[in-house]
């Protein structure tokens, strides 16, 4: 498994855990607008859990750009480079 | 956009206007879910009370912003820098999201980013303070996400949501904020 795929998978696992959704329901199009479980508190918990998992710290601007799963994944990967 | 003061991707902050009293703003402060952790909003609100509040705002020490959805120009929340001490350069910070629309679920983060930018860049404040009921998880989590540091705790200070509750005190310094955001402003 290469590094990119493992980051993708880890983010999906964290999202599954934070949103209390089965892993198979976590797809790139997931966002607060189309997922009832994705409320404001879980959104903040998700960002926090990703910071903890990858030992990174997002800037204010990066956090405010994280409006769906694909953007969260892109910004996390950029941070890890 | 009308009279924007700080502009983000999906929202902007502007000064409150008298016409905001006619909108949903006053109703938020009668909504139990929105007010159950506020220190002084336990009585029903009305347009008249909101107008009185609007007219009492002292712009010098209390700077209150309407949070506006850029796409619709709807008023969806309020945030503030209050108790501003211009000598010591600190203030208290607060944020309330009134809208319960799905597209506004995560807007608080952007509103906080804009408010911190106003405080630390445009107004050059040096410290921000925030207090919150420890049982108010959205507020506690938002402050933690933006690296407000917990500096104290009042035990059982306030009667929130049916029980006496500890109130946490937290602080964010401009210097910590600059480092975390990799900013090197020319002071």
XYZ file of N, CA and C in Angstrom:
804
model
N 0.854 -1.203 0.000
C 0.000 0.000 0.000
C 0.887 1.250 0.000
N 0.665 2.150 -0.984
C 1.533 3.319 -0.963
C 1.013 4.358 0.039
N 1.846 5.379 0.233
C 1.589 6.350 1.292
C 0.296 7.138 1.081
N 0.060 7.538 -0.205
C -1.130 8.344 -0.531
C -2.404 7.578 -0.184
N -2.420 6.286 -0.570
C -3.610 5.472 -0.327
C -3.813 5.286 1.172
N -2.736 5.104 1.895
C -2.894 4.888 3.332
C -3.406 6.148 4.032
N -3.016 7.335 3.534
C -3.552 8.579 4.118
C -5.045 8.682 3.817
N -5.409 8.410 2.561
C -6.833 8.412 2.176
C -7.640 7.491 3.084
N -7.126 6.275 3.230
C -7.859 5.276 4.016
C -7.954 5.693 5.481
N -6.862 6.211 6.005
C -6.862 6.618 7.419
C -7.874 7.739 7.649
N -7.918 8.705 6.711
C -8.876 9.811 6.857
C -10.307 9.271 6.800
N -10.531 8.305 5.917
C -11.877 7.721 5.840
C -12.218 6.958 7.126
N -11.234 6.265 7.677
C -11.481 5.541 8.940
C -11.805 6.515 10.076
N -11.058 7.606 10.125
C -11.307 8.614 11.172
C -12.705 9.212 10.965
N -13.037 9.521 9.722
C -14.354 10.101 9.417
C -15.461 9.133 9.819
N -15.260 7.868 9.499
C -16.242 6.834 9.864
C -16.444 6.788 11.377
N -15.353 6.853 12.082
C -15.422 6.797 13.542
C -16.092 8.050 14.130
N -15.685 9.230 13.656
C -16.221 10.487 14.215
C -17.699 10.653 13.877
N -18.078 10.284 12.651
C -19.480 10.455 12.239
C -20.356 9.260 12.610
N -19.739 8.219 13.180
C -20.472 6.981 13.521
C -21.207 6.418 12.302
N -20.465 6.337 11.205
C -21.014 5.780 9.967
C -20.137 4.606 9.539
N -20.725 3.566 8.895
C -19.893 2.473 8.397
C -18.893 2.976 7.361
N -17.708 2.363 7.338
C -16.646 2.808 6.438
C -17.101 2.823 4.978
N -17.931 1.871 4.608
C -18.352 1.794 3.195
C -19.241 2.975 2.790
N -19.758 3.704 3.759
C -20.583 4.879 3.428
C -19.754 6.167 3.319
N -18.480 6.048 3.585
C -17.614 7.237 3.515
C -17.034 7.345 2.108
N -17.480 8.350 1.365
C -16.945 8.544 0.008
C -16.480 10.003 -0.149
N -15.781 10.247 -1.245
C -15.159 11.559 -1.449
C -16.166 12.703 -1.517
N -17.400 12.382 -1.875
C -18.409 13.450 -2.024
C -19.095 13.814 -0.714
N -18.731 13.114 0.349
C -19.397 13.366 1.636
C -19.121 14.791 2.140
N -20.160 15.434 2.640
C -19.996 16.796 3.170
C -21.073 17.043 4.226
N -20.916 18.082 5.019
C -21.952 18.403 6.016
C -23.317 18.639 5.363
N -23.300 19.138 4.129
C -24.576 19.459 3.467
C -25.356 18.222 3.068
N -24.661 17.075 2.861
C -25.400 15.880 2.420
C -25.359 14.744 3.432
N -24.950 15.053 4.657
C -24.840 13.997 5.677
C -25.407 14.510 7.003
N -26.504 13.932 7.442
C -27.155 14.391 8.678
C -26.241 14.269 9.897
N -25.432 13.192 9.911
C -24.561 12.969 11.077
C -23.437 14.002 11.177
N -23.148 14.667 10.073
C -22.010 15.602 10.032
C -22.485 16.969 10.551
N -22.523 17.129 11.850
C -22.942 18.414 12.426
C -21.704 19.247 12.784
N -21.935 20.419 13.347
C -20.804 21.328 13.586
C -19.816 20.746 14.591
N -20.316 20.091 15.642
C -19.412 19.524 16.646
C -18.578 18.394 16.058
N -19.247 17.496 15.307
C -18.492 16.379 14.714
C -17.494 16.901 13.676
N -17.842 17.985 13.000
C -16.912 18.573 12.035
C -15.623 19.017 12.753
N -15.794 19.690 13.860
C -14.609 20.150 14.604
C -13.846 18.960 15.189
N -14.587 17.945 15.663
C -13.923 16.744 16.189
C -13.130 16.025 15.094
N -13.669 16.072 13.880
C -12.987 15.424 12.749
C -11.643 16.114 12.458
N -11.668 17.431 12.398
C -10.412 18.170 12.144
C -9.411 17.887 13.265
N -9.909 17.920 14.481
C -9.039 17.687 15.635
C -8.449 16.268 15.613
N -9.261 15.295 15.266
C -8.793 13.897 15.223
C -7.741 13.710 14.130
N -7.916 14.401 13.002
C -6.921 14.298 11.921
C -5.613 14.959 12.354
N -5.712 16.093 13.018
C -4.486 16.736 13.532
C -3.751 15.795 14.484
N -4.506 15.156 15.368
C -3.882 14.243 16.344
C -3.261 13.033 15.650
N -4.006 12.441 14.738
C -3.539 11.226 14.063
C -2.238 11.463 13.293
N -2.198 12.570 12.537
C -1.036 12.816 11.676
C -0.012 13.767 12.308
N -0.302 14.176 13.548
C 0.602 15.076 14.285
C 0.910 16.329 13.468
N -0.157 16.956 12.992
C -0.039 18.202 12.232
C -0.947 19.247 12.875
N -0.737 20.501 12.470
C -1.585 21.582 12.977
C -2.016 22.443 11.788
N -3.308 22.548 11.599
C -3.813 23.339 10.479
C -3.863 24.814 10.856
N -3.640 25.664 9.870
C -3.804 27.104 10.088
C -5.300 27.435 10.104
N -5.621 28.625 10.557
C -7.026 29.064 10.557
C -7.608 28.972 9.150
N -6.815 29.420 8.175
C -7.323 29.435 6.800
C -7.566 28.024 6.291
N -6.647 27.123 6.596
C -6.829 25.728 6.159
C -8.082 25.131 6.794
N -8.280 25.396 8.078
C -9.475 24.837 8.745
C -10.752 25.352 8.110
N -10.758 26.634 7.747
C -12.002 27.186 7.199
C -12.247 26.725 5.771
N -11.201 26.184 5.133
C -11.380 25.627 3.779
C -11.915 24.195 3.809
N -11.909 23.561 4.980
C -12.282 22.152 5.076
C -13.803 21.983 5.136
N -14.434 22.154 4.005
C -15.896 22.161 4.007
C -16.489 20.844 3.523
N -15.644 19.913 3.096
C -16.127 18.574 2.717
C -14.950 17.597 2.799
N -15.233 16.310 2.590
C -14.192 15.298 2.812
C -13.053 15.426 1.798
N -13.393 15.766 0.581
C -12.324 15.848 -0.428
C -11.347 16.975 -0.099
N -11.879 18.101 0.366
C -10.983 19.214 0.719
C -10.165 18.879 1.966
N -10.789 18.181 2.904
C -10.051 17.750 4.101
C -8.881 16.849 3.690
N -9.153 15.932 2.766
C -8.111 14.994 2.315
C -6.992 15.741 1.583
N -7.369 16.635 0.681
C -6.352 17.390 -0.093
C -5.470 18.223 0.846
N -6.108 18.911 1.786
C -5.345 19.790 2.679
C -4.458 18.987 3.635
N -4.941 17.819 4.046
C -4.131 16.964 4.927
C -2.905 16.455 4.178
N -3.131 15.995 2.960
C -2.000 15.482 2.171
C -0.973 16.582 1.911
N -1.450 17.781 1.619
C -0.533 18.897 1.365
C 0.295 19.185 2.613
N -0.319 19.044 3.762
C 0.371 19.315 5.024
C 1.453 18.267 5.300
N 1.213 17.047 4.809
C 2.137 15.942 5.093
C 3.334 15.926 4.141
N 3.269 16.736 3.079
C 4.375 16.737 2.094
C 5.593 17.474 2.628
N -22.778 41.874 -1.811
C -22.363 42.148 -0.432
C -22.682 43.599 -0.084
N -23.098 43.820 1.147
C -23.417 45.178 1.586
C -22.498 45.570 2.745
N -21.717 46.559 2.518
C -20.848 47.105 3.562
C -19.955 46.050 4.231
N -19.295 45.190 3.460
C -18.461 44.155 4.096
C -17.256 44.765 4.812
N -16.905 44.175 5.960
C -15.739 44.642 6.716
C -14.612 43.616 6.618
N -14.972 42.338 6.689
C -13.982 41.254 6.543
C -14.648 40.164 5.696
N -13.987 39.775 4.628
C -14.622 38.887 3.649
C -13.939 37.524 3.637
N -14.757 36.468 3.731
C -14.244 35.108 3.641
C -14.709 34.440 2.367
N -14.587 33.088 2.326
C -14.979 32.349 1.130
C -16.499 32.269 0.986
N -17.177 31.959 2.082
C -18.624 31.752 1.989
C -19.424 32.776 2.791
N -18.756 33.513 3.633
C -19.439 34.511 4.464
C -18.638 35.811 4.496
N -19.269 36.848 4.983
C -18.523 38.057 5.319
C -19.073 38.644 6.610
N -18.293 39.468 7.246
C -18.706 40.145 8.470
C -18.931 41.621 8.141
N -20.013 42.150 8.672
C -20.277 43.579 8.496
C -20.849 44.131 9.792
N -20.895 45.443 9.861
C -21.496 46.093 11.016
C -22.987 45.766 11.081
N -23.521 45.691 12.288
C -24.969 45.528 12.426
C -25.667 46.793 11.953
N -26.837 46.625 11.351
C -27.632 47.755 10.871
C -29.012 47.706 11.519
N -29.677 48.854 11.560
C -31.004 48.904 12.187
C -31.966 47.913 11.540
N -31.830 47.695 10.229
C -32.763 46.767 9.575
C -32.563 45.316 10.023
N -31.407 45.009 10.623
C -31.201 43.651 11.136
C -32.202 43.315 12.246
N -32.713 44.339 12.907
C -33.689 44.111 13.989
C -34.961 43.474 13.431
N -35.265 43.769 12.179
C -36.472 43.220 11.553
C -36.287 41.761 11.129
N -35.062 41.312 11.038
C -34.788 39.956 10.543
C -34.834 38.922 11.644
N -34.166 37.772 11.399
C -34.235 36.666 12.376
C -33.426 36.904 13.645
N -32.609 37.936 13.673
C -31.651 38.162 14.769
C -32.321 38.084 16.147
N -33.409 38.822 16.341
C -34.013 38.872 17.676
C -34.599 37.525 18.088
N -35.031 36.739 17.077
C -35.644 35.440 17.399
C -34.615 34.441 17.935
N -33.358 34.561 17.507
C -32.334 33.628 17.985
C -32.251 33.665 19.511
N -32.508 34.833 20.094
C -32.305 34.972 21.544
C -33.541 34.586 22.360
N -34.525 33.988 21.676
C -35.609 33.331 22.402
C -35.525 31.821 22.231
N -34.611 31.368 21.383
C -34.485 29.951 21.045
C -33.664 29.262 22.142
N -34.280 28.313 22.820
C -33.610 27.674 23.964
C -32.284 27.021 23.555
N -32.292 26.325 22.420
C -31.075 25.634 21.991
C -29.920 26.606 21.768
N -30.246 27.806 21.291
C -29.190 28.791 20.995
C -28.760 29.583 22.227
N -29.633 29.656 23.211
C -29.340 30.541 24.350
C -29.041 29.811 25.652
N -29.161 28.485 25.652
C -29.082 27.771 26.941
C -27.724 27.907 27.630
N -26.692 28.294 26.868
C -25.386 28.472 27.507
C -24.958 29.941 27.564
N -25.879 30.854 27.286
C -25.530 32.281 27.355
C -25.794 32.809 28.759
N -24.905 33.674 29.214
C -24.967 34.122 30.597
C -26.151 35.014 30.932
N -26.679 35.747 29.950
C -27.693 36.740 30.302
C -28.860 36.766 29.314
N -29.187 35.647 28.750
C -30.269 35.621 27.763
C -31.303 34.572 28.161
N -31.750 34.628 29.414
C -32.666 33.584 29.886
C -34.134 34.010 29.856
N -34.389 35.272 29.464
C -35.774 35.731 29.349
C -36.144 35.825 27.862
N -37.449 35.757 27.558
C -37.829 35.843 26.138
C -37.387 37.157 25.514
N -36.978 37.086 24.277
C -36.535 38.295 23.581
C -37.665 38.830 22.699
N -37.528 40.053 22.252
C -38.541 40.666 21.382
C -37.831 41.661 20.464
N -38.547 42.114 19.440
C -37.984 43.140 18.557
C -37.629 44.392 19.348
N -38.506 44.755 20.286
C -38.289 45.964 21.095
C -36.993 45.826 21.904
N -36.829 44.654 22.565
C -35.614 44.452 23.365
C -34.371 44.462 22.469
N -34.515 43.877 21.268
C -33.357 43.847 20.376
C -33.010 45.252 19.897
N -34.046 46.057 19.652
C -33.816 47.456 19.246
C -33.129 48.219 20.375
N -33.572 47.980 21.615
C -32.925 48.637 22.762
C -31.455 48.231 22.847
N -31.214 46.932 22.648
C -29.829 46.441 22.683
C -29.006 47.106 21.571
N -29.583 47.141 20.378
C -28.880 47.737 19.225
C -28.514 49.192 19.523
N -29.466 49.916 20.108
C -29.222 51.339 20.384
C -28.236 51.557 21.532
N -28.034 50.499 22.341
C -27.126 50.647 23.488
C -25.682 50.262 23.153
N -25.467 49.727 21.962
C -24.117 49.261 21.622
C -23.153 50.445 21.601
N -22.086 50.287 22.355
C -21.038 51.298 22.389
C -19.902 50.818 21.489
N -19.828 51.402 20.302
C -18.877 50.922 19.302
C -17.430 50.978 19.765
N -17.153 51.826 20.737
C -15.759 51.976 21.150
C -15.269 50.759 21.942
N -16.149 50.192 22.750
C -15.704 49.071 23.590
C -16.355 47.749 23.205
N -17.342 47.786 22.335
C -18.021 46.548 21.965
C -18.271 46.562 20.453
N -17.555 45.706 19.760
C -17.643 45.696 18.304
C -18.382 44.423 17.903
N -19.583 44.603 17.389
C -20.421 43.443 17.067
C -20.613 43.367 15.565
N -20.431 42.164 15.029
C -20.537 41.961 13.589
C -21.696 41.036 13.263
N -22.389 41.364 12.182
C -23.341 40.419 11.604
C -22.545 39.458 10.730
N -22.857 38.166 10.841
C -22.259 37.159 9.952
C -23.242 36.969 8.795
N -22.780 37.216 7.573
C -23.666 37.226 6.410
C -23.237 36.164 5.396
N -24.205 35.395 4.919
C -23.971 34.421 3.849
C -23.727 35.198 2.552
N -22.557 34.996 1.942
C -22.210 35.781 0.745
C -23.174 35.525 -0.405
N -23.614 34.286 -0.530
C -24.445 33.928 -1.685
C -25.841 34.534 -1.594
N -26.404 34.554 -0.397
C -27.804 34.985 -0.254
C -27.939 36.339 0.427
N -26.862 36.835 1.001
C -26.869 38.058 1.814
C -27.774 37.931 3.042
N -28.015 36.688 3.472
C -28.821 36.485 4.683
C -27.964 36.628 5.939
N -28.568 37.191 6.962
C -27.941 37.339 8.271
C -28.055 35.990 8.998
N -26.904 35.333 9.257
C -26.964 33.966 9.780
C -26.342 33.827 11.174
N -25.746 34.893 11.687
C -25.151 34.793 13.022
C -24.558 36.125 13.440
N -24.016 36.142 14.649
C -23.331 37.341 15.138
C -22.051 36.924 15.855
N -21.076 37.810 15.816
C -19.857 37.571 16.589
C -19.359 38.919 17.080
N -18.542 38.876 18.123
C -18.190 40.161 18.732
C -16.827 40.150 19.409
N -16.309 41.358 19.505
C -15.178 41.661 20.384
C -15.758 42.640 21.390
N -15.881 42.216 22.631
C -16.535 43.090 23.609
C -15.598 43.356 24.779
N -15.934 44.388 25.545
C -15.071 44.767 26.657
C -13.673 45.088 26.168
N -13.586 45.731 25.008
C -12.257 46.002 24.446
C -11.530 47.006 25.344
N -10.339 46.625 25.758
C -9.499 47.524 26.539
C -8.377 48.009 25.616
N -8.494 49.268 25.171
C -7.558 49.776 24.164
C -6.194 50.097 24.757
N -6.116 50.228 26.063
C -4.810 50.476 26.690
C -4.027 49.163 26.785
N -4.671 48.139 27.362
C -3.989 46.844 27.506
C -4.088 46.001 26.232
N -4.981 46.408 25.347
C -5.177 45.762 24.049
C -5.628 44.299 24.184
N -6.726 44.109 24.940
C -7.364 42.786 24.958
C -8.869 42.971 24.828
N -9.532 41.878 24.522
C -11.001 41.923 24.506
C -11.548 40.519 24.732
N -12.845 40.472 24.992
C -13.554 39.198 25.070
C -14.125 38.893 23.695
N -14.252 37.601 23.424
C -14.706 37.186 22.101
C -15.937 36.302 22.256
N -16.877 36.444 21.318
C -18.075 35.600 21.357
C -18.594 35.381 19.950
N -19.288 34.279 19.764
C -19.803 33.941 18.437
C -21.077 33.120 18.598
N -22.121 33.507 17.889
C -23.380 32.745 17.919
C -23.851 32.522 16.484
N -24.037 31.260 16.126
C -24.599 30.948 14.817
C -26.104 30.782 14.980
N -26.863 31.638 14.310
C -28.313 31.575 14.419
C -28.941 30.621 13.425
N -28.376 30.561 12.245
C -28.960 29.725 11.195
C -28.816 28.250 11.527
N -29.874 27.495 11.245
C -29.796 26.040 11.408
C -29.846 25.339 10.059
N -29.622 26.106 8.989
C -29.633 25.527 7.646
C -28.429 24.600 7.480
N -28.602 23.468 6.741
C -27.493 22.513 6.586
C -26.228 23.141 6.005
N -26.391 24.118 5.101
C -25.200 24.702 4.467
C -24.407 25.601 5.418
N -24.991 25.871 6.596
C -24.284 26.730 7.549
C -23.720 25.953 8.752
N -23.756 24.603 8.664
C -23.317 23.792 9.803
C -21.879 24.070 10.220
N -21.012 24.335 9.245
C -19.586 24.434 9.591
C -19.034 25.852 9.404
N -19.925 26.815 9.312
C -19.511 28.194 9.035
C -18.852 28.866 10.249
N -19.101 28.331 11.436
C -18.523 28.946 12.644
C -17.004 29.033 12.563
N -16.391 28.049 11.930
C -14.923 28.055 11.823
C -14.457 29.240 10.974
N -15.158 29.479 9.870
C -14.770 30.616 9.024
C -15.043 31.948 9.732
N -16.163 32.003 10.452
C -16.484 33.234 11.192
C -15.410 33.514 12.244
N -14.976 32.458 12.931
C -13.926 32.633 13.942
C -12.625 33.084 13.280
N -12.302 32.508 12.142
C -11.077 32.922 11.436
C -11.123 34.415 11.091
N -12.250 34.861 10.575
C -12.373 36.273 10.192
C -12.287 37.177 11.422
N -12.937 36.738 12.502
C -12.942 37.552 13.725
C -11.529 37.662 14.323
N -10.784 36.550 14.308
C -9.408 36.587 14.827
C -8.528 37.483 13.956
N -8.775 37.455 12.661
C -8.003 38.311 11.769
C -8.274 39.794 12.058
N -9.532 40.111 12.300
C -9.875 41.491 12.653
C -9.163 41.884 13.958
N -9.267 40.997 14.953
C -8.727 41.313 16.280
C -7.207 41.508 16.234
N -6.526 40.554 15.598
C -5.066 40.542 15.706
C -4.352 41.329 14.600
N -5.001 41.506 13.451
C -4.339 42.225 12.353
C -4.882 43.646 12.226
N -6.196 43.756 12.044
C -6.741 45.093 11.789
C -6.745 45.956 13.047
N -7.087 45.350 14.190
C -7.161 46.136 15.436
C -5.915 45.985 16.296
N -5.068 45.052 15.916
C -3.793 44.834 16.621
C -3.976 44.600 18.116
N -5.018 43.867 18.480
C -5.169 43.475 19.887
C -4.097 42.432 20.207
N -3.746 42.338 21.473
C -2.666 41.428 21.873
C -3.176 40.150 22.527
N -4.374 40.208 23.092
C -4.931 39.038 23.777
C -6.435 38.978 23.588
N -6.932 37.765 23.444
C -8.381 37.552 23.430
C -8.740 36.611 24.557
N -9.879 36.902 25.191
C -10.359 36.054 26.281
C -11.704 35.444 25.876
N -11.950 34.241 26.353
C -13.260 33.636 26.107
C -13.674 32.848 27.334
N -14.950 32.874 27.638
C -15.469 32.024 28.712
C -16.586 31.167 28.135
N -16.750 29.979 28.702
C -17.707 29.024 28.134
C -18.116 28.015 29.202
N -19.361 27.577 29.113
C -19.803 26.483 29.989
C -19.064 25.224 29.561
N -18.512 24.505 30.518
C -17.717 23.328 30.132
C -18.599 22.249 29.484
N -19.898 22.345 29.716
C -20.818 21.383 29.076
C -21.220 21.828 27.668
N -20.794 23.005 27.266
C -21.093 23.499 25.924
C -19.994 23.004 24.974
N -20.147 21.771 24.518
C -19.069 21.136 23.759
C -18.738 21.856 22.444
N -19.726 22.345 21.689
C -19.344 23.071 20.463
C -18.437 24.274 20.741
N -18.761 25.055 21.779
C -17.911 26.216 22.089
C -16.538 25.787 22.576
N -16.513 24.812 23.497
C -15.229 24.345 24.033
C -14.356 23.791 22.911
N -14.963 23.066 21.985
C -14.201 22.458 20.892
C -13.710 23.519 19.912
N -14.561 24.495 19.610
C -14.145 25.568 18.689
C -12.941 26.322 19.252
N -12.999 26.645 20.542
C -11.888 27.370 21.161
C -10.616 26.515 21.157
N -10.778 25.231 21.434
C -9.627 24.331 21.448
C -9.013 24.208 20.050
N -9.872 24.142 19.033
C -9.391 24.026 17.652
C -8.548 25.237 17.256
N -8.928 26.399 17.764
C -8.186 27.628 17.445
C -7.086 27.906 18.476
N -6.808 26.894 19.302
C -5.694 26.926 20.254
C -5.837 27.985 21.345
N -7.084 28.287 21.719
C -7.257 29.066 22.941
C -6.780 28.161 24.093
N -6.015 28.732 24.981
C -5.464 27.955 26.090
C -6.334 28.132 27.323
N -6.697 27.016 27.948
C -7.515 27.099 29.157
C -6.668 27.645 30.296
N -7.131 28.722 30.890
C -6.318 29.367 31.929
C -7.010 29.392 33.285
N -8.223 28.919 33.348
C -8.904 28.931 34.642
C -10.270 28.295 34.570
N -10.868 28.168 35.740
C -12.175 27.521 35.832
C -12.934 28.070 37.032
N -14.147 28.550 36.784
C -15.051 28.883 37.887
C -15.910 27.654 38.168
N -15.936 27.228 39.432
C -16.705 26.029 39.768
C -18.175 26.386 39.933
N -19.037 25.618 39.302
C -20.499 25.739 39.461
C -20.974 27.196 39.433
N -20.477 27.967 38.526
C -20.761 29.403 38.521
C -22.133 29.753 37.948
N -22.519 29.062 36.897
C -23.730 29.488 36.175
C -24.741 28.352 36.047
N -25.995 28.745 36.026
C -27.086 27.776 35.903
C -27.436 27.644 34.424
N -26.861 26.640 33.796
C -27.075 26.434 32.368
C -27.794 25.116 32.140
N -28.815 25.140 31.318
C -29.479 23.924 30.869
C -29.867 23.023 32.039
N -30.408 23.643 33.093
C -30.965 22.867 34.200
C -30.010 22.497 35.310
N -28.771 22.925 35.248
C -27.881 22.601 36.375
C -26.741 23.625 36.499
N -26.216 23.728 37.711
C -25.060 24.603 37.918
C -23.833 23.977 37.262
N -23.102 24.811 36.564
C -22.077 24.318 35.645
C -20.777 25.105 35.817
N -19.669 24.394 35.684
C -18.370 25.074 35.689
C -18.235 25.946 34.439
N -17.559 27.066 34.605
C -17.306 27.955 33.470
C -15.793 28.037 33.246
N -15.376 27.643 32.045
C -13.957 27.678 31.706
C -13.553 29.048 31.185
N -12.308 29.400 31.453
C -11.746 30.670 30.963
C -10.574 30.330 30.061
N -10.543 30.954 28.897
C -9.441 30.644 27.997
C -8.912 31.911 27.346
N -7.722 31.789 26.802
C -6.997 32.954 26.284
C -6.227 32.566 25.026
N -6.220 33.457 24.072
C -5.357 33.301 22.892
C -4.524 34.558 22.754
N -3.212 34.381 22.697
C -2.341 35.546 22.536
C -2.059 35.774 21.059
N -1.831 37.039 20.721
C -1.511 37.376 19.323
C -0.233 36.665 18.891
N 0.753 36.594 19.780
C 2.024 35.981 19.382
C 1.839 34.496 19.064
N 1.057 33.783 19.870
C 0.804 32.364 19.571
C 0.040 32.216 18.256
N -0.926 33.122 18.061
C -1.731 33.066 16.831
C -0.875 33.309 15.597
N 0.057 34.266 15.684
C 0.941 34.555 14.549
C 1.801 33.342 14.221
N 2.343 32.704 15.256
C 3.207 31.537 15.026
C 2.407 30.412 14.385
N 1.220 30.140 14.919
C 0.436 29.007 14.406
C 0.013 29.218 12.959
N -0.146 30.472 12.583
C -0.571 30.764 11.211
C 0.585 31.180 10.317
N 1.804 30.948 10.824
C 3.025 31.264 10.051
C 3.006 32.677 9.493
N 2.577 33.619 10.329
C 2.516 35.016 9.902
C 3.635 35.794 10.564
N 4.233 36.639 9.789
C 5.297 37.488 10.322
C 4.947 38.930 9.930
N 4.041 39.518 10.692
C 3.560 40.847 10.330
C 4.582 41.894 10.704
N 4.625 42.899 9.869
C 5.547 44.006 10.133
C 4.897 44.920 11.157
N 5.269 44.760 12.433
C 4.671 45.570 13.489
C 5.397 46.889 13.619
